[in-house]
PDB file of C-alpha atoms in Angstrom:
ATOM      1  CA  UNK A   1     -14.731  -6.214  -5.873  1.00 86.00           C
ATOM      2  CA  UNK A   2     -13.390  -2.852  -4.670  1.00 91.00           C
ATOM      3  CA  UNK A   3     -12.280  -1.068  -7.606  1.00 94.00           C
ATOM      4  CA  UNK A   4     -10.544   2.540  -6.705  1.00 96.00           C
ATOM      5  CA  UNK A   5      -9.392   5.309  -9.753  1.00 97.00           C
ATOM      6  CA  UNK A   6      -7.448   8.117  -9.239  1.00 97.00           C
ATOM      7  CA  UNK A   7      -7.547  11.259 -11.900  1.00 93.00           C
ATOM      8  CA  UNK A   8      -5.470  12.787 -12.971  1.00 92.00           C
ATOM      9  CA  UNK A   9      -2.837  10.110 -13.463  1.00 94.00           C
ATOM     10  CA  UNK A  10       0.121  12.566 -14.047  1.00 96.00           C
ATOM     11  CA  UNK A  11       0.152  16.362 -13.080  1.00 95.00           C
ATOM     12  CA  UNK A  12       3.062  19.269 -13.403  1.00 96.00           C
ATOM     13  CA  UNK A  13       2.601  22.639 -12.002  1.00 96.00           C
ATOM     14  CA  UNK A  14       4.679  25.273 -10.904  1.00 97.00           C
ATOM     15  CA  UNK A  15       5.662  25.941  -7.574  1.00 97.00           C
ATOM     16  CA  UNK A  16       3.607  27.507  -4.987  1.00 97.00           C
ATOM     17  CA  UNK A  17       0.239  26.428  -6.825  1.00 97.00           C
ATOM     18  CA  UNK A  18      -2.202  24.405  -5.175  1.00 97.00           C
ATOM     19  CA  UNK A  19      -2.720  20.865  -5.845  1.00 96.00           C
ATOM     20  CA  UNK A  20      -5.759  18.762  -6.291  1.00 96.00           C
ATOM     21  CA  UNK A  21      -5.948  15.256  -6.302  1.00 97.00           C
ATOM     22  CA  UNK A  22      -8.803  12.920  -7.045  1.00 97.00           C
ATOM     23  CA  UNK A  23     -10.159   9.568  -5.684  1.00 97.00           C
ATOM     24  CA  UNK A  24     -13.115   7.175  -6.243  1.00 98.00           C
ATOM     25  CA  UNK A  25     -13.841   4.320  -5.199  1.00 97.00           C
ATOM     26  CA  UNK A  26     -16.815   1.672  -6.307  1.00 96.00           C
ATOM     27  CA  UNK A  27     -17.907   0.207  -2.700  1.00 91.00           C
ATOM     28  CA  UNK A  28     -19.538   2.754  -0.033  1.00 89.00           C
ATOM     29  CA  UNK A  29     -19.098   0.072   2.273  1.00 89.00           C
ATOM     30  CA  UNK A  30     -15.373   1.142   3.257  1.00 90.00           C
ATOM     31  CA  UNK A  31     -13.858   1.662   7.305  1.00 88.00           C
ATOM     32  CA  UNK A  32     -11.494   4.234   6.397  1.00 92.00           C
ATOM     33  CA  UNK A  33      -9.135   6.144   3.265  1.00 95.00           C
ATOM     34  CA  UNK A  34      -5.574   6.377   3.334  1.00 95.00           C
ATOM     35  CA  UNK A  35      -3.394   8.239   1.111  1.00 97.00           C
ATOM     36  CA  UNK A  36       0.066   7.726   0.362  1.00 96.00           C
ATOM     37  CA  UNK A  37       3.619   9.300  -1.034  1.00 97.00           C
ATOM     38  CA  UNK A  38       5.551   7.188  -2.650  1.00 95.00           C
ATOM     39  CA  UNK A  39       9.198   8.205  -4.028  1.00 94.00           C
ATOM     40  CA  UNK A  40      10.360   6.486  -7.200  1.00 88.00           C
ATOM     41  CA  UNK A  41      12.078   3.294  -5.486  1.00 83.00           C
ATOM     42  CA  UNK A  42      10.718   3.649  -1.917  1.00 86.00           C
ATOM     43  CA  UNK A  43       7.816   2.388  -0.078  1.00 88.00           C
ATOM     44  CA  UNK A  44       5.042   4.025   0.803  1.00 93.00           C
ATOM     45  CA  UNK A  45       4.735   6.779   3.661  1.00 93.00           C
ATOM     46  CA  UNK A  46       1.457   7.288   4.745  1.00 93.00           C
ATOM     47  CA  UNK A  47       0.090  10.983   4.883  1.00 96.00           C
ATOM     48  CA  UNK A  48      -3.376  10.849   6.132  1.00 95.00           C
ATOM     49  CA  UNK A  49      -6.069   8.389   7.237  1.00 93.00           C
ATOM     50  CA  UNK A  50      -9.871   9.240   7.089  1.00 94.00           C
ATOM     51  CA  UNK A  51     -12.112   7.286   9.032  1.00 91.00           C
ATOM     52  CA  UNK A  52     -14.947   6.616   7.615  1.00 90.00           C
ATOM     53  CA  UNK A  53     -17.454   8.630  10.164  1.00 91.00           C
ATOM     54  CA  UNK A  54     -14.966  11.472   9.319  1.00 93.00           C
ATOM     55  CA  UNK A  55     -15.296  14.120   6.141  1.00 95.00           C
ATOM     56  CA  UNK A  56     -11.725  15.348   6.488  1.00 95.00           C
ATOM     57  CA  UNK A  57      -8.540  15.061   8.041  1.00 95.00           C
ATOM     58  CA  UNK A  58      -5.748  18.247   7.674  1.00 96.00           C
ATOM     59  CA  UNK A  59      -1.971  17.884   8.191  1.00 95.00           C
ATOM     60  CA  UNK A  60       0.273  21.023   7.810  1.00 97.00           C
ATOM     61  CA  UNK A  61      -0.477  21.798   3.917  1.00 97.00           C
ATOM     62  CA  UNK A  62      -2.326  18.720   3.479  1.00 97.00           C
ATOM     63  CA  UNK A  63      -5.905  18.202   3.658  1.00 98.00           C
ATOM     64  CA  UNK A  64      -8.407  15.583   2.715  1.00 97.00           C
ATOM     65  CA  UNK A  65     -12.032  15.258   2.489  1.00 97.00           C
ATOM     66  CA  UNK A  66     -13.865  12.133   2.124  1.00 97.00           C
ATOM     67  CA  UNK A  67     -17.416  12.074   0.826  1.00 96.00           C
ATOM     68  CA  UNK A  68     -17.857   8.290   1.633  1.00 93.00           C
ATOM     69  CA  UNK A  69     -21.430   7.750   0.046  1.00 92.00           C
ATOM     70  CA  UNK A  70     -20.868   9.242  -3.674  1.00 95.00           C
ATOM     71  CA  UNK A  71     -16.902   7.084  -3.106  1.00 96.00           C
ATOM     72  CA  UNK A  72     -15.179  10.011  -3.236  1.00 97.00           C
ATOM     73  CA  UNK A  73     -12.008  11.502  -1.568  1.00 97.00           C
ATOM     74  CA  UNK A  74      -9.843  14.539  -2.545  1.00 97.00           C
ATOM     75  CA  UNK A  75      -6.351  15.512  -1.602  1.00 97.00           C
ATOM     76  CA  UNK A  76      -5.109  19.073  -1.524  1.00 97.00           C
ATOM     77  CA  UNK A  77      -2.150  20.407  -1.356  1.00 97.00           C
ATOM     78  CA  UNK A  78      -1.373  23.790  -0.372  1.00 97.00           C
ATOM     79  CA  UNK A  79       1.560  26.315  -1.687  1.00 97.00           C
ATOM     80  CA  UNK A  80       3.354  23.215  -3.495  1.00 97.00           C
ATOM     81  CA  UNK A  81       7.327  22.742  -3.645  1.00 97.00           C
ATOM     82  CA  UNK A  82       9.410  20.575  -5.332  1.00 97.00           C
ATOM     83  CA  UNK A  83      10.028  18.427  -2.967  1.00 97.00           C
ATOM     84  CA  UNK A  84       5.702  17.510  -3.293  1.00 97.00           C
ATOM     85  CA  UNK A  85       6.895  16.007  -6.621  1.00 97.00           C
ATOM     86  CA  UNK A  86       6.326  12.414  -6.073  1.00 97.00           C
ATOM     87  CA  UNK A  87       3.274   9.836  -6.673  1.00 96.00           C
ATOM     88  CA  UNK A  88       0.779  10.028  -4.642  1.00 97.00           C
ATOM     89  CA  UNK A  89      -1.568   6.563  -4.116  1.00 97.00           C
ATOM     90  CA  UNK A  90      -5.058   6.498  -2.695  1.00 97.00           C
ATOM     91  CA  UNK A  91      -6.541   3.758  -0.925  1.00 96.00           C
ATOM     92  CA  UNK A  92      -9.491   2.010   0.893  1.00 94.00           C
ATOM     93  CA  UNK A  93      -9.859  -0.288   3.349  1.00 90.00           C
ATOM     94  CA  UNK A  94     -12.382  -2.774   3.948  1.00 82.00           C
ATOM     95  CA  UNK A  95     -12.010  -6.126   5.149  1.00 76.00           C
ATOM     96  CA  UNK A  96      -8.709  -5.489   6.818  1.00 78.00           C
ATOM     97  CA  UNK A  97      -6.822  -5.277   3.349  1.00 85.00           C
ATOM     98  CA  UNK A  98      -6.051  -2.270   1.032  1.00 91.00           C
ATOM     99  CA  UNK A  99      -7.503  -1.530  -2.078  1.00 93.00           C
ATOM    100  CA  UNK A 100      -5.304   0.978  -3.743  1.00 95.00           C
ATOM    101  CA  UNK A 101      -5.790   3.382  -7.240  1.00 95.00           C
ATOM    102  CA  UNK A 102      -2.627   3.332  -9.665  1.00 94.00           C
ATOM    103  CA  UNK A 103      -1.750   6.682  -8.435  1.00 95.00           C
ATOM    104  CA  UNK A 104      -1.246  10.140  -9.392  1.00 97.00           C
ATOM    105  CA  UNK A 105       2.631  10.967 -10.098  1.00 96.00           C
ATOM    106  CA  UNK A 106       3.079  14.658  -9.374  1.00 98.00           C
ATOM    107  CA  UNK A 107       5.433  16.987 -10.802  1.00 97.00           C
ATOM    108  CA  UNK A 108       6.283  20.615  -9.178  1.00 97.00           C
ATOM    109  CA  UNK A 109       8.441  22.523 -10.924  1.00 97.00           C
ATOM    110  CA  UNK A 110      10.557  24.974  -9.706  1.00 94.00           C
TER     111      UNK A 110
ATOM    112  CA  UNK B   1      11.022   4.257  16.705  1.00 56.00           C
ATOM    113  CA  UNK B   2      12.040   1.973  14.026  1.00 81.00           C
ATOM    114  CA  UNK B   3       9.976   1.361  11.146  1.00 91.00           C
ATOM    115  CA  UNK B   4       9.005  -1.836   9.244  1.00 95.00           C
ATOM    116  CA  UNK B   5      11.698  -3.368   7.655  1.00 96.00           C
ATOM    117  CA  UNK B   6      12.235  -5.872   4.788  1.00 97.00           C
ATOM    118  CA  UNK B   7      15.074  -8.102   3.310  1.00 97.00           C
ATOM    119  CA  UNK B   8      16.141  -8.211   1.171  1.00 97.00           C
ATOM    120  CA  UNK B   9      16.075  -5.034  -0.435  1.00 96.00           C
ATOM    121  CA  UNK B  10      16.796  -6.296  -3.928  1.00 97.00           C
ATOM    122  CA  UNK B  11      16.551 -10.126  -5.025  1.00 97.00           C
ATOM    123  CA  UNK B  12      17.487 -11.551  -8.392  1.00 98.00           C
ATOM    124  CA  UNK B  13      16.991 -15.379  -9.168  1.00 98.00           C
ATOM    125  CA  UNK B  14      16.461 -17.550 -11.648  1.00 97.00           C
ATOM    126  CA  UNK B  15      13.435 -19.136 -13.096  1.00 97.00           C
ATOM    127  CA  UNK B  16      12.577 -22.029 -11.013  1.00 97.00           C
ATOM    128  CA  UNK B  17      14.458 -21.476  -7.952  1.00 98.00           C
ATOM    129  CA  UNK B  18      12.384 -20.841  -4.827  1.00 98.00           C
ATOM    130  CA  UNK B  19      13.291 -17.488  -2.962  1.00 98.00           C
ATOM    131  CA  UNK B  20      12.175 -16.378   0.871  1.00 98.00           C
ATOM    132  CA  UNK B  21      11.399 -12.790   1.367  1.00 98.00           C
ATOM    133  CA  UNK B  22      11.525 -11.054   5.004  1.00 98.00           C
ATOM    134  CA  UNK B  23       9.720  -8.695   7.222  1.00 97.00           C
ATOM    135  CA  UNK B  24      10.354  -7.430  10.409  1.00 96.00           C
ATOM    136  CA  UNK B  25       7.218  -5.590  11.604  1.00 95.00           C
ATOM    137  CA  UNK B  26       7.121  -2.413  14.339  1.00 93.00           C
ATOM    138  CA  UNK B  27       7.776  -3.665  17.555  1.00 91.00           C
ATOM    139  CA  UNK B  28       4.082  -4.316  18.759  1.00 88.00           C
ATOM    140  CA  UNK B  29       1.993  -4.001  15.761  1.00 90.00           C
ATOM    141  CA  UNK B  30      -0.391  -7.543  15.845  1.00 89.00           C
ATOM    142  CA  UNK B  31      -1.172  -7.099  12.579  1.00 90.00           C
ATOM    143  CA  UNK B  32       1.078  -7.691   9.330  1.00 93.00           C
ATOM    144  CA  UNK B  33      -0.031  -7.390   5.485  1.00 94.00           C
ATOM    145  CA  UNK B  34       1.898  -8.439   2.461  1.00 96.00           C
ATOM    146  CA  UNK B  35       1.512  -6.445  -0.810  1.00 95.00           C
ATOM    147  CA  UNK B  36       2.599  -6.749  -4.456  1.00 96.00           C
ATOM    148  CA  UNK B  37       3.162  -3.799  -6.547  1.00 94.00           C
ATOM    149  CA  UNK B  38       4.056  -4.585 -10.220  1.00 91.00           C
ATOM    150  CA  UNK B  39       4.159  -2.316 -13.339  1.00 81.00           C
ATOM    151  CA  UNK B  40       1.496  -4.043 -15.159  1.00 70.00           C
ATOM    152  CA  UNK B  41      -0.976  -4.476 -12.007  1.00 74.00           C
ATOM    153  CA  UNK B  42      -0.529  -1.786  -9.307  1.00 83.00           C
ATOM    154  CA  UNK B  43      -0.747  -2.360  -5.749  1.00 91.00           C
ATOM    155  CA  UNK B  44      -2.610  -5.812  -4.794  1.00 93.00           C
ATOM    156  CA  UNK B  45      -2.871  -7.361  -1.585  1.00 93.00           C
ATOM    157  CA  UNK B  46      -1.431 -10.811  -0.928  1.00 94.00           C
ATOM    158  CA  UNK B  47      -2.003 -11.889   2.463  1.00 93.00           C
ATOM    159  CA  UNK B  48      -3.003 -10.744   5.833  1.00 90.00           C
ATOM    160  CA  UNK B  49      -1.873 -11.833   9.523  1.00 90.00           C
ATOM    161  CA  UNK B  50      -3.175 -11.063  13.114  1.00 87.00           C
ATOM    162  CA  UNK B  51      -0.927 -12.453  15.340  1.00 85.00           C
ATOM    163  CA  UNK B  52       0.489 -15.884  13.840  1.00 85.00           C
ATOM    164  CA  UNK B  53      -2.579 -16.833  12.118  1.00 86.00           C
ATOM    165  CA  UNK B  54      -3.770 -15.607   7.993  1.00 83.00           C
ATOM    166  CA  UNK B  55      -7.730 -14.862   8.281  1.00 78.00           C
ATOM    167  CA  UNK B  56      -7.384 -14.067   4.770  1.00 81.00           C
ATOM    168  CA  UNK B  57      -4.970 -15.632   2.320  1.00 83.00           C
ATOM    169  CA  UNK B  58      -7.476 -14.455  -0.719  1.00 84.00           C
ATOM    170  CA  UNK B  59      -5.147 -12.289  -2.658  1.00 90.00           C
ATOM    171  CA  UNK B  60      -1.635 -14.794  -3.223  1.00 93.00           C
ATOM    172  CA  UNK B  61      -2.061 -15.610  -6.598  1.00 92.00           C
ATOM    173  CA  UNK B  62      -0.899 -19.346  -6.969  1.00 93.00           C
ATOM    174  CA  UNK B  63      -0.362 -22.191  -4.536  1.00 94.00           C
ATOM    175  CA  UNK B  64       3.369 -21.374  -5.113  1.00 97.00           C
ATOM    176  CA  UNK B  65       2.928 -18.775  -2.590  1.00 97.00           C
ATOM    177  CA  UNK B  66       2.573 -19.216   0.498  1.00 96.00           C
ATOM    178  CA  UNK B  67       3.637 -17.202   3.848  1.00 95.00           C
ATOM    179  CA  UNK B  68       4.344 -17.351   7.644  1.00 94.00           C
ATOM    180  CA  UNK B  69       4.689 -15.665  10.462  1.00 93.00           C
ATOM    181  CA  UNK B  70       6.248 -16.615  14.074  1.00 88.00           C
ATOM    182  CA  UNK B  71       5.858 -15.339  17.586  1.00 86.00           C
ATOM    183  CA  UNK B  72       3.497 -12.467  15.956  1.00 83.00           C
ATOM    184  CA  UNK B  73       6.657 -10.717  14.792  1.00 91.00           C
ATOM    185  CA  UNK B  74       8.619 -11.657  11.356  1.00 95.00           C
ATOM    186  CA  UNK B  75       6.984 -12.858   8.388  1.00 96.00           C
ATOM    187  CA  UNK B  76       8.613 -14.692   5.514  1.00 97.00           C
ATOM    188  CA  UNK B  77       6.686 -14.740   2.131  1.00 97.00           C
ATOM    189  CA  UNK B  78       7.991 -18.172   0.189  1.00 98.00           C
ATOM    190  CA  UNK B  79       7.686 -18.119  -3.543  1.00 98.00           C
ATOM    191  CA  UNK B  80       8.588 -21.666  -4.998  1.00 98.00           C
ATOM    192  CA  UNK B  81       9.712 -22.408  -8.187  1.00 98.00           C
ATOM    193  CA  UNK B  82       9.478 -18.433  -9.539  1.00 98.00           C
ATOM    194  CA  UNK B  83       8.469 -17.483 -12.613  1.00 97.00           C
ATOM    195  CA  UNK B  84       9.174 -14.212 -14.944  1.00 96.00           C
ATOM    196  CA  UNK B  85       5.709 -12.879 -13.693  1.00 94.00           C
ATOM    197  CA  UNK B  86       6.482 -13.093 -10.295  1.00 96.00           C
ATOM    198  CA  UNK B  87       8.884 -10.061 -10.918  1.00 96.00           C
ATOM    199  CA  UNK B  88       8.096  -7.161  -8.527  1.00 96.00           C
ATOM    200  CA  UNK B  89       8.223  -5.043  -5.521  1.00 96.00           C
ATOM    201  CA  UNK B  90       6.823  -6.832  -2.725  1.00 97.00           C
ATOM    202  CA  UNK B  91       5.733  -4.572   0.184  1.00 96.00           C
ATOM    203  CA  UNK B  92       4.997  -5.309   3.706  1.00 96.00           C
ATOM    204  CA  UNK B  93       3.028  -3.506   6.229  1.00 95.00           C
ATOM    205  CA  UNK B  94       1.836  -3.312   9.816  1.00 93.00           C
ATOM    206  CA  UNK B  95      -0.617  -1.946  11.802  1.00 90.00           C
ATOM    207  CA  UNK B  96      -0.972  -1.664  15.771  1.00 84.00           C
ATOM    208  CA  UNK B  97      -4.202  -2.927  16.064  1.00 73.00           C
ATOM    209  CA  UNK B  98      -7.174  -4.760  14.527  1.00 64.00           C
ATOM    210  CA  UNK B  99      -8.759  -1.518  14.875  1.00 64.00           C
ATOM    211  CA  UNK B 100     -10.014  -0.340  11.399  1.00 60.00           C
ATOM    212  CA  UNK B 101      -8.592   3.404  12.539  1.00 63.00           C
ATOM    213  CA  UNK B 102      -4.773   1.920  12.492  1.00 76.00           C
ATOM    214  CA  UNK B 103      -3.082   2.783   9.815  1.00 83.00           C
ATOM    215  CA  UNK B 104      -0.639   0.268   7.878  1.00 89.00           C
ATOM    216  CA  UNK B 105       2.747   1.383   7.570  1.00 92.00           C
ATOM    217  CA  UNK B 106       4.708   0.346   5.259  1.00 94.00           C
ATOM    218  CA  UNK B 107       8.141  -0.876   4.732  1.00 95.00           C
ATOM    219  CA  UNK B 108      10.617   0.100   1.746  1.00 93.00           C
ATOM    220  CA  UNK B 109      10.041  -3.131  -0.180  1.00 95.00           C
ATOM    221  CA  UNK B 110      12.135  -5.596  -2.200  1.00 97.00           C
ATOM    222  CA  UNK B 111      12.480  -6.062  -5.493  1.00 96.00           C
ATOM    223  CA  UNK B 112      12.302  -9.385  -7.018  1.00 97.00           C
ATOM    224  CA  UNK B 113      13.771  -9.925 -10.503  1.00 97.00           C
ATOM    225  CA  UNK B 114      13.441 -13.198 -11.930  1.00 97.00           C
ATOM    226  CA  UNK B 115      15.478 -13.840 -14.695  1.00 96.00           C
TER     227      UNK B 115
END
C-alpha cells in the first residue's frame, strides 16, 4: 500500500521568504504527483502535476521537482504572501486513484 | 468553464437514515473519483468511474456504500443506514481522460454530519 508523508506538517514564516515543502512517498512505481491548495472549508485546487518521466514542473512562483526513484517531491514557493497561507496536500497516483499525505498547513505572516 | 460541482454542500442526518450525495462532473471528463476526507483519516479514495462503469470499488469502506453513475455524467454516492463515523467531507473529482497525465479536479465537497 502507497503510503505518502509530508514534513513539515505546519509552517509560519514571514512574508516574502521562500517556502519549502516536502513529500515522500513509499512506492516508486507511481504515473504522476500532484499537489494541491486547499483553503480551510474548500476543496482542493490543483497547482501542479508531475509526470512521472518529468523532474519538475514550474508555475509563476511555484515550482516542483520530483525525484521519482528515492519517492521524493518538493514544492517551492517563491517571495511568499499571505494569501500562500493555506494547506498544501501532496499526492500520487497509481492505479487511477490518489494517494494523498495529511498535508502541510502554511502560515505567511504579514 | 464550469467546474465540478457537488450537492449538497452541507448534509446533516440522523443515525440510521440513508442519505444520497451528488456530483456533477466537467462537461466531458470520462472519468469521475469519489474521495473521503475526515479529521481522523485524511484524504482516502472511495471509488472510481470511467464512463458508467467502477473498475475499482476497493476503497468504500462498508457494503453500506455504494455509488452510481448515469450517462457518464452525474454520480450519486448512497450511504445507507449512516453511522457517527461516516461524518465527513466527501470530495468528488474528474479527470478528462484515462490518461495518467490528466489531472483530477476537484469539486468543493459536502459535509456530512451525522448526528
Amino acid at each position: 500500500k502507497q503510503e505518502v508523508t509530508q514534513i513539515p506538517a505546519a509552517l509560519s514564516v514571514p512574508e516574502g521568504e521562500n517556502l519549502v515543502l516536502n513529500c515522500s512517498f513509499t512506492d516508486s512505481a507511481i504515473y504522476n504527483l500532484q499537489w494541491f491548495r486547499q483553503d480551510p472549508g474548500k476543496g482542493l485546487t490543483s497547482l501542479l502535476l508531475i509526470q512521472s518521466s518529468q523532474r519538475e514542473q514550474t508555475s509563476g512562483r511555484l515550482n516542483a521537482s520530483l525525484d521519482k526513484s528515492s519517492g521524493r517531491s518538493t514544492l517551492y514557493i517563491a517571495a511568499s504572501q499571505p494569501g500562500d497561507s493555506a494547506t498544501y496536500l501532496c499526492a500520487v497516483e497509481d492505479d487511477y486513484k490518489l494517494s494523498f499525505g495529511a498535508g502541510t498547513t502554511v502560515t505567511v505572516r504579514a | 468553464g464550469a467546474g465540478v460541482s457537488q450537492s449538497p454542500s452541507n448534509k446533516v442526518t440522523e443515525k440510521g437514515k440513508d442519505v444520497e450525495l451528488r456530483c456533477d462532473p466537467i462537461s466531458g471528463h470520462t472519468a469521475l473519483y469519489w474521495y473521503r476526507q475526515s479529521l481522523g483519516q485524511g484524504l482516502e479514495f472511495l471509488i472510481y468511474f470511467q464512463g458508467n462503469s467502477a473498475p475499482d470499488k476497493s476503497g468504500l469502506p462498508s457494503d453500506r456504500f455504494s455509488a452510481e453513475r448515469t450517462g457518464g455524467s452525474v454520480s450519486t454516492l448512497t450511504i445507507q443506514r449512516t453511522q457517527q463515523e461516516d461524518s465527513a467531507v466527501y470530495l468528488c473529482a474528474s479527470t478528462l481522460t484515462r490518461d495518467r497525465a490528466s489531472e483530477q479536479y476537484f469539486g468543493p465537497g459536502t459535509r456530512l454530519t451525522v448526528t
